[in-house]
C-alpha atoms as an extended CHARMM CRD file, in Angstrom:
* protein
*
       185  EXT
         1         1  MET       CA              0.0000000000        0.0000000000        0.0000000000  PROA      1               0.0000000000
         2         2  GLU       CA              1.3540000000        3.4000000000       -1.0060000000  PROA      2               0.0000000000
         3         3  PHE       CA             -0.1470000000        6.5960000000        0.4400000000  PROA      3               0.0000000000
         4         4  PHE       CA             -0.0330000000       10.0220000000       -1.2150000000  PROA      4               0.0000000000
         5         5  ASP       CA             -1.0230000000       13.6570000000       -0.7710000000  PROA      5               0.0000000000
         6         6  ILE       CA             -1.3310000000       15.5290000000       -4.0810000000  PROA      6               0.0000000000
         7         7  ARG       CA             -0.2120000000       18.7690000000       -2.4120000000  PROA      7               0.0000000000
         8         8  LYS       CA              3.2000000000       17.1370000000       -1.8180000000  PROA      8               0.0000000000
         9         9  MET       CA              3.6300000000       15.2760000000       -5.1280000000  PROA      9               0.0000000000
        10        10  PRO       CA              6.0470000000       16.2890000000       -7.8960000000  PROA      10              0.0000000000
        11        11  VAL       CA              4.4760000000       18.0460000000      -10.8690000000  PROA      11              0.0000000000
        12        12  ASN       CA              5.3650000000       17.2270000000      -14.5000000000  PROA      12              0.0000000000
        13        13  LEU       CA              4.5020000000       19.8900000000      -17.0720000000  PROA      13              0.0000000000
        14        14  TRP       CA              3.0540000000       18.7500000000      -20.3960000000  PROA      14              0.0000000000
        15        15  ARG       CA              5.2110000000       19.2860000000      -23.4760000000  PROA      15              0.0000000000
        16        16  ASN       CA              2.4180000000       21.2780000000      -25.1640000000  PROA      16              0.0000000000
        17        17  GLY       CA              2.0280000000       23.5650000000      -22.1220000000  PROA      17              0.0000000000
        18        18  ALA       CA             -1.7100000000       22.8410000000      -21.7740000000  PROA      18              0.0000000000
        19        19  GLY       CA             -1.4510000000       21.1950000000      -18.3630000000  PROA      19              0.0000000000
        20        20  GLU       CA              0.4920000000       19.2860000000      -15.7430000000  PROA      20              0.0000000000
        21        21  THR       CA              0.3890000000       15.7960000000      -14.2440000000  PROA      21              0.0000000000
        22        22  ARG       CA              0.9540000000       14.3150000000      -10.8140000000  PROA      22              0.0000000000
        23        23  GLU       CA              1.5300000000       10.5770000000      -11.1880000000  PROA      23              0.0000000000
        24        24  ILE       CA             -0.0560000000        8.6050000000       -8.3500000000  PROA      24              0.0000000000
        25        25  CYS       CA              1.1030000000        5.1230000000       -9.3050000000  PROA      25              0.0000000000
        26        26  CYS       CA              2.2980000000        3.0000000000      -12.1860000000  PROA      26              0.0000000000
        27        27  PHE       CA              2.3550000000       -0.8230000000      -12.3000000000  PROA      27              0.0000000000
        28        28  PRO       CA              4.9210000000       -2.0700000000      -12.9750000000  PROA      28              0.0000000000
        29        29  GLU       CA              6.7730000000        0.9260000000      -11.5980000000  PROA      29              0.0000000000
        30        30  ALA       CA              8.8330000000        3.3530000000      -13.6720000000  PROA      30              0.0000000000
        31        31  THR       CA              8.0880000000        1.8570000000      -17.0610000000  PROA      31              0.0000000000
        32        32  ARG       CA              6.5600000000        3.1730000000      -20.2710000000  PROA      32              0.0000000000
        33        33  ASP       CA              5.0330000000       -0.2840000000      -20.7950000000  PROA      33              0.0000000000
        34        34  PHE       CA              2.7480000000        0.0020000000      -17.7500000000  PROA      34              0.0000000000
        35        35  SER       CA             -0.1640000000       -2.3660000000      -17.1890000000  PROA      35              0.0000000000
        36        36  TRP       CA             -2.0870000000        0.3660000000      -15.3730000000  PROA      36              0.0000000000
        37        37  ARG       CA             -1.3920000000        3.8750000000      -14.2210000000  PROA      37              0.0000000000
        38        38  ALA       CA             -3.2190000000        6.5400000000      -12.1720000000  PROA      38              0.0000000000
        39        39  SER       CA             -2.6040000000       10.2790000000      -12.1640000000  PROA      39              0.0000000000
        40        40  ILE       CA             -4.1550000000       13.6580000000      -11.5070000000  PROA      40              0.0000000000
        41        41  ALA       CA             -3.9300000000       16.2220000000      -14.2920000000  PROA      41              0.0000000000
        42        42  SER       CA             -4.5300000000       19.9490000000      -14.1530000000  PROA      42              0.0000000000
        43        43  LEU       CA             -5.7270000000       21.4080000000      -17.4410000000  PROA      43              0.0000000000
        44        44  ALA       CA             -4.7820000000       25.0710000000      -17.7930000000  PROA      44              0.0000000000
        45        45  SER       CA             -5.6370000000       25.7490000000      -21.4290000000  PROA      45              0.0000000000
        46        46  ASN       CA             -7.2150000000       24.2400000000      -24.5240000000  PROA      46              0.0000000000
        47        47  GLY       CA             -5.0820000000       21.6410000000      -26.2650000000  PROA      47              0.0000000000
        48        48  GLU       CA             -4.7890000000       17.9630000000      -27.1300000000  PROA      48              0.0000000000
        49        49  PHE       CA             -4.3660000000       14.8590000000      -25.0160000000  PROA      49              0.0000000000
        50        50  PRO       CA             -1.3440000000       12.7170000000      -25.7860000000  PROA      50              0.0000000000
        51        51  GLN       CA             -2.2900000000        9.4950000000      -27.5650000000  PROA      51              0.0000000000
        52        52  PHE       CA             -1.6790000000        6.0530000000      -26.0170000000  PROA      52              0.0000000000
        53        53  PRO       CA             -2.3310000000        3.2140000000      -28.5140000000  PROA      53              0.0000000000
        54        54  GLY       CA             -3.7170000000        0.0470000000      -26.9120000000  PROA      54              0.0000000000
        55        55  VAL       CA             -4.6960000000        1.8850000000      -23.7220000000  PROA      55              0.0000000000
        56        56  ASP       CA             -8.1640000000        2.5950000000      -22.3250000000  PROA      56              0.0000000000
        57        57  ARG       CA             -8.5590000000        5.8310000000      -20.3790000000  PROA      57              0.0000000000
        58        58  VAL       CA            -11.0740000000        6.7700000000      -17.6840000000  PROA      58              0.0000000000
        59        59  ILE       CA            -11.1340000000       10.4770000000      -16.8300000000  PROA      59              0.0000000000
        60        60  THR       CA            -13.1420000000       12.0800000000      -14.0060000000  PROA      60              0.0000000000
        61        61  LEU       CA            -13.4720000000       15.8270000000      -13.4350000000  PROA      61              0.0000000000
        62        62  ILE       CA            -12.7960000000       16.4150000000       -9.7240000000  PROA      62              0.0000000000
        63        63  GLU       CA            -12.3860000000       20.1990000000       -9.5390000000  PROA      63              0.0000000000
        64        64  GLY       CA            -12.8630000000       23.3380000000      -11.6170000000  PROA      64              0.0000000000
        65        65  GLY       CA            -14.9210000000       24.0990000000      -14.6970000000  PROA      65              0.0000000000
        66        66  GLU       CA            -16.4730000000       21.6520000000      -17.1180000000  PROA      66              0.0000000000
        67        67  VAL       CA            -14.3260000000       20.3780000000      -19.9760000000  PROA      67              0.0000000000
        68        68  THR       CA            -15.4060000000       19.2500000000      -23.4320000000  PROA      68              0.0000000000
        69        69  LEU       CA            -13.4950000000       16.3600000000      -24.9800000000  PROA      69              0.0000000000
        70        70  ASP       CA            -13.7780000000       16.3900000000      -28.7650000000  PROA      70              0.0000000000
        71        71  GLY       CA            -12.9090000000       13.0090000000      -30.2610000000  PROA      71              0.0000000000
        72        72  GLY       CA            -13.8700000000       14.0250000000      -33.8140000000  PROA      72              0.0000000000
        73        73  HSD       CA            -16.4240000000       11.7040000000      -35.3980000000  PROA      73              0.0000000000
        74        74  GLU       CA            -16.0890000000        9.2210000000      -32.4650000000  PROA      74              0.0000000000
        75        75  PHE       CA            -17.5150000000       11.4080000000      -29.6770000000  PROA      75              0.0000000000
        76        76  CYS       CA            -17.9380000000       14.8780000000      -28.2320000000  PROA      76              0.0000000000
        77        77  HSD       CA            -18.4190000000       14.6940000000      -24.4650000000  PROA      77              0.0000000000
        78        78  THR       CA            -18.6020000000       17.3220000000      -21.7290000000  PROA      78              0.0000000000
        79        79  LEU       CA            -17.0310000000       16.1750000000      -18.4580000000  PROA      79              0.0000000000
        80        80  LYS       CA            -19.2190000000       16.9120000000      -15.4530000000  PROA      80              0.0000000000
        81        81  LYS       CA            -17.9250000000       16.7910000000      -11.8960000000  PROA      81              0.0000000000
        82        82  PHE       CA            -17.5520000000       13.2660000000      -10.4620000000  PROA      82              0.0000000000
        83        83  GLN       CA            -18.8710000000       11.4990000000      -13.5930000000  PROA      83              0.0000000000
        84        84  PRO       CA            -16.2290000000        9.1150000000      -15.0480000000  PROA      84              0.0000000000
        85        85  PHE       CA            -15.8800000000        8.9580000000      -18.8510000000  PROA      85              0.0000000000
        86        86  THR       CA            -14.0660000000        6.1770000000      -20.7410000000  PROA      86              0.0000000000
        87        87  PHE       CA            -12.3920000000        6.4480000000      -24.1510000000  PROA      87              0.0000000000
        88        88  ALA       CA             -9.6830000000        4.7480000000      -26.2080000000  PROA      88              0.0000000000
        89        89  GLY       CA             -6.1930000000        6.1710000000      -25.6790000000  PROA      89              0.0000000000
        90        90  GLU       CA             -5.3280000000        6.0830000000      -29.3800000000  PROA      90              0.0000000000
        91        91  GLN       CA             -8.2300000000        8.4480000000      -30.0860000000  PROA      91              0.0000000000
        92        92  ALA       CA             -7.1270000000       11.9900000000      -30.9800000000  PROA      92              0.0000000000
        93        93  VAL       CA             -8.8980000000       14.1850000000      -28.4090000000  PROA      93              0.0000000000
        94        94  LYS       CA             -9.0190000000       17.9740000000      -28.2830000000  PROA      94              0.0000000000
        95        95  VAL       CA             -9.7240000000       19.5890000000      -24.9190000000  PROA      95              0.0000000000
        96        96  GLN       CA            -11.8690000000       22.7190000000      -24.6180000000  PROA      96              0.0000000000
        97        97  LEU       CA            -12.1060000000       24.4040000000      -21.2020000000  PROA      97              0.0000000000
        98        98  HSD       CA            -15.4310000000       26.0960000000      -20.4730000000  PROA      98              0.0000000000
        99        99  ASP       CA            -15.1230000000       29.8060000000      -19.6740000000  PROA      99              0.0000000000
       100       100  GLY       CA            -11.3220000000       29.3780000000      -19.6680000000  PROA      100             0.0000000000
       101       101  GLN       CA            -11.5720000000       27.8380000000      -16.1810000000  PROA      101             0.0000000000
       102       102  MET       CA             -8.7980000000       25.4820000000      -15.1340000000  PROA      102             0.0000000000
       103       103  SER       CA             -9.8480000000       21.9270000000      -14.2340000000  PROA      103             0.0000000000
       104       104  MET       CA             -8.3890000000       19.0460000000      -12.2630000000  PROA      104             0.0000000000
       105       105  ASP       CA             -9.0190000000       15.4970000000      -13.4720000000  PROA      105             0.0000000000
       106       106  PHE       CA             -8.4110000000       12.0140000000      -12.0730000000  PROA      106             0.0000000000
       107       107  ASN       CA             -7.0970000000        9.6260000000      -14.7650000000  PROA      107             0.0000000000
       108       108  ILE       CA             -6.7620000000        5.8620000000      -14.9340000000  PROA      108             0.0000000000
       109       109  MET       CA             -5.0670000000        4.2410000000      -17.9180000000  PROA      109             0.0000000000
       110       110  THR       CA             -5.0630000000        0.4740000000      -18.4860000000  PROA      110             0.0000000000
       111       111  ARG       CA             -3.5020000000       -1.6890000000      -21.2020000000  PROA      111             0.0000000000
       112       112  ARG       CA             -6.5150000000       -3.0490000000      -23.0480000000  PROA      112             0.0000000000
       113       113  ASP       CA             -4.9590000000       -6.4980000000      -23.5080000000  PROA      113             0.0000000000
       114       114  ARG       CA             -4.0760000000       -6.8710000000      -19.7770000000  PROA      114             0.0000000000
       115       115  CYS       CA             -6.6050000000       -5.2760000000      -17.4590000000  PROA      115             0.0000000000
       116       116  ARG       CA             -9.6820000000       -3.0610000000      -16.9810000000  PROA      116             0.0000000000
       117       117  ALA       CA            -10.4890000000       -0.2090000000      -14.6030000000  PROA      117             0.0000000000
       118       118  LYS       CA            -13.8170000000        0.5670000000      -13.0120000000  PROA      118             0.0000000000
       119       119  VAL       CA            -14.0590000000        4.0780000000      -11.5020000000  PROA      119             0.0000000000
       120       120  ARG       CA            -16.7830000000        5.0490000000       -9.0370000000  PROA      120             0.0000000000
       121       121  ILE       CA            -17.6360000000        7.6500000000       -6.4130000000  PROA      121             0.0000000000
       122       122  ALA       CA            -18.4300000000        6.3670000000       -2.8920000000  PROA      122             0.0000000000
       123       123  ASP       CA            -20.2180000000        8.2190000000       -0.1230000000  PROA      123             0.0000000000
       124       124  ARG       CA            -20.4140000000        5.4590000000        2.4980000000  PROA      124             0.0000000000
       125       125  THR       CA            -18.2190000000        2.7770000000        4.0780000000  PROA      125             0.0000000000
       126       126  PHE       CA            -17.3760000000       -0.0770000000        1.7070000000  PROA      126             0.0000000000
       127       127  THR       CA            -14.9920000000       -2.9870000000        1.0940000000  PROA      127             0.0000000000
       128       128  THR       CA            -13.3320000000       -3.3760000000       -2.2830000000  PROA      128             0.0000000000
       129       129  PHE       CA            -13.7420000000       -6.6410000000       -4.1330000000  PROA      129             0.0000000000
       130       130  GLY       CA            -10.8810000000       -9.1330000000       -4.4610000000  PROA      130             0.0000000000
       131       131  THR       CA             -9.0380000000       -7.2120000000       -7.1290000000  PROA      131             0.0000000000
       132       132  ARG       CA             -5.3920000000       -7.1430000000       -8.0820000000  PROA      132             0.0000000000
       133       133  GLY       CA             -5.0440000000       -3.4310000000       -7.7260000000  PROA      133             0.0000000000
       134       134  GLY       CA             -6.7440000000       -0.1930000000       -7.0050000000  PROA      134             0.0000000000
       135       135  VAL       CA             -6.4540000000        3.4410000000       -6.1220000000  PROA      135             0.0000000000
       136       136  ILE       CA             -8.5340000000        5.7780000000       -3.9830000000  PROA      136             0.0000000000
       137       137  PHE       CA             -8.6170000000        9.5720000000       -3.7800000000  PROA      137             0.0000000000
       138       138  VAL       CA            -10.4830000000       11.4440000000       -1.0210000000  PROA      138             0.0000000000
       139       139  LEU       CA            -12.6990000000       14.2130000000       -2.3880000000  PROA      139             0.0000000000
       140       140  SER       CA            -14.1950000000       15.2200000000        0.9830000000  PROA      140             0.0000000000
       141       141  GLY       CA            -14.6560000000       13.9640000000        4.5320000000  PROA      141             0.0000000000
       142       142  ALA       CA            -12.4220000000       11.7310000000        6.6130000000  PROA      142             0.0000000000
       143       143  TRP       CA            -11.8610000000        8.0950000000        5.6500000000  PROA      143             0.0000000000
       144       144  GLN       CA            -10.1200000000        5.2780000000        7.5330000000  PROA      144             0.0000000000
       145       145  LEU       CA             -8.0080000000        2.8020000000        5.5400000000  PROA      145             0.0000000000
       146       146  GLY       CA             -6.3910000000        0.3000000000        7.8910000000  PROA      146             0.0000000000
       147       147  ASP       CA             -4.6670000000        2.3810000000       10.5660000000  PROA      147             0.0000000000
       148       148  LYS       CA             -4.3410000000        5.4410000000        8.2860000000  PROA      148             0.0000000000
       149       149  LEU       CA             -6.6690000000        8.4650000000        8.3420000000  PROA      149             0.0000000000
       150       150  LEU       CA             -7.1440000000       10.0820000000        4.9330000000  PROA      150             0.0000000000
       151       151  THR       CA             -8.7070000000       13.4900000000        4.2200000000  PROA      151             0.0000000000
       152       152  ALA       CA             -9.2800000000       15.6420000000        1.1130000000  PROA      152             0.0000000000
       153       153  ASP       CA             -6.5050000000       15.4760000000       -1.5200000000  PROA      153             0.0000000000
       154       154  GLN       CA             -5.0300000000       12.3070000000       -0.0050000000  PROA      154             0.0000000000
       155       155  GLY       CA             -5.2760000000        8.7210000000       -1.1570000000  PROA      155             0.0000000000
       156       156  ALA       CA             -3.6370000000        5.3420000000       -1.5730000000  PROA      156             0.0000000000
       157       157  SER       CA             -2.8480000000        2.7430000000       -4.2060000000  PROA      157             0.0000000000
       158       158  TRP       CA             -2.2250000000       -0.9850000000       -3.9700000000  PROA      158             0.0000000000
       159       159  SER       CA             -1.4120000000       -3.8780000000       -6.2580000000  PROA      159             0.0000000000
       160       160  GLU       CA             -3.0820000000       -6.7770000000       -4.3940000000  PROA      160             0.0000000000
       161       161  GLY       CA             -5.9510000000       -7.5690000000       -2.0390000000  PROA      161             0.0000000000
       162       162  ARG       CA             -9.2020000000       -6.2750000000       -0.5800000000  PROA      162             0.0000000000
       163       163  GLN       CA             -9.4270000000       -2.9990000000        1.2920000000  PROA      163             0.0000000000
       164       164  THR       CA            -12.0820000000       -1.6740000000        3.6890000000  PROA      164             0.0000000000
       165       165  LEU       CA            -12.6280000000        2.0800000000        3.7150000000  PROA      165             0.0000000000
       166       166  ARG       CA            -14.6780000000        3.5760000000        6.5210000000  PROA      166             0.0000000000
       167       167  LEU       CA            -16.3030000000        7.0040000000        6.3310000000  PROA      167             0.0000000000
       168       168  LEU       CA            -15.6870000000        8.5700000000        9.7510000000  PROA      168             0.0000000000
       169       169  LYS       CA            -18.1390000000       11.4640000000        9.5250000000  PROA      169             0.0000000000
       170       170  SER       CA            -21.6960000000       11.5680000000        8.2600000000  PROA      170             0.0000000000
       171       171  GLU       CA            -20.6520000000       13.0480000000        4.9060000000  PROA      171             0.0000000000
       172       172  GLY       CA            -17.7850000000       12.5180000000        2.5190000000  PROA      172             0.0000000000
       173       173  GLN       CA            -16.9340000000       11.4170000000       -0.9950000000  PROA      173             0.0000000000
       174       174  LEU       CA            -14.1990000000        9.1770000000       -2.2680000000  PROA      174             0.0000000000
       175       175  LEU       CA            -13.2010000000        8.3890000000       -5.8340000000  PROA      175             0.0000000000
       176       176  PHE       CA            -11.9570000000        4.8370000000       -6.2760000000  PROA      176             0.0000000000
       177       177  SER       CA            -10.8950000000        2.5500000000       -9.0410000000  PROA      177             0.0000000000
       178       178  GLU       CA            -10.5520000000       -1.1860000000       -8.9470000000  PROA      178             0.0000000000
       179       179  ILE       CA             -8.3470000000       -2.9550000000      -11.4580000000  PROA      179             0.0000000000
       180       180  THR       CA             -9.3680000000       -6.3570000000      -12.7590000000  PROA      180             0.0000000000
       181       181  TRP       CA             -6.9910000000       -8.4590000000      -14.8260000000  PROA      181             0.0000000000
       182       182  LEU       CA             -7.8680000000      -10.3660000000      -17.9420000000  PROA      182             0.0000000000
       183       183  PRO       CA             -7.3640000000      -14.1460000000      -17.9180000000  PROA      183             0.0000000000
       184       184  GLY       CA             -3.7160000000      -15.1240000000      -18.3120000000  PROA      184             0.0000000000
       185       185  HSD       CA             -2.3310000000      -11.9790000000      -16.6540000000  PROA      185             0.0000000000
């Protein structure tokens, strides 16, 4: 289990200057041939997403203004807060910020031939299923994971096992993704 606080994570600027990324986790670690990867991106201006052939992406707006993703003839979708959207990583996608407002987005990328990601928002205590990986990010409230207390902008990632997350106050929201592996992986 690896814990993180996005306020303390290193920031990588995009080559096109349209945003920045904070990488949460990558499995296997430090490789361009990842099986799955989670990050938080800040979009500062209109631009294009980098393409990742063979990768499925799930993006969730967690802060800031709405964002329209224009995938040409494939789709045109407006991201709304806390509503995950899935698209193919090889798809050319143009990003249009609404009212020029910056946004912050939670991203999960999975190799299509190895694994899948399911992203959801939780607002009550739950136990993850028997997956082989996952990541959580606290949106609000206080959550207990094992002996660790997590609050807004904090989270954790893991590569094996079930996890129980307890909401410690009457209100709170948590974004989480479980990774399931395809047979043979």
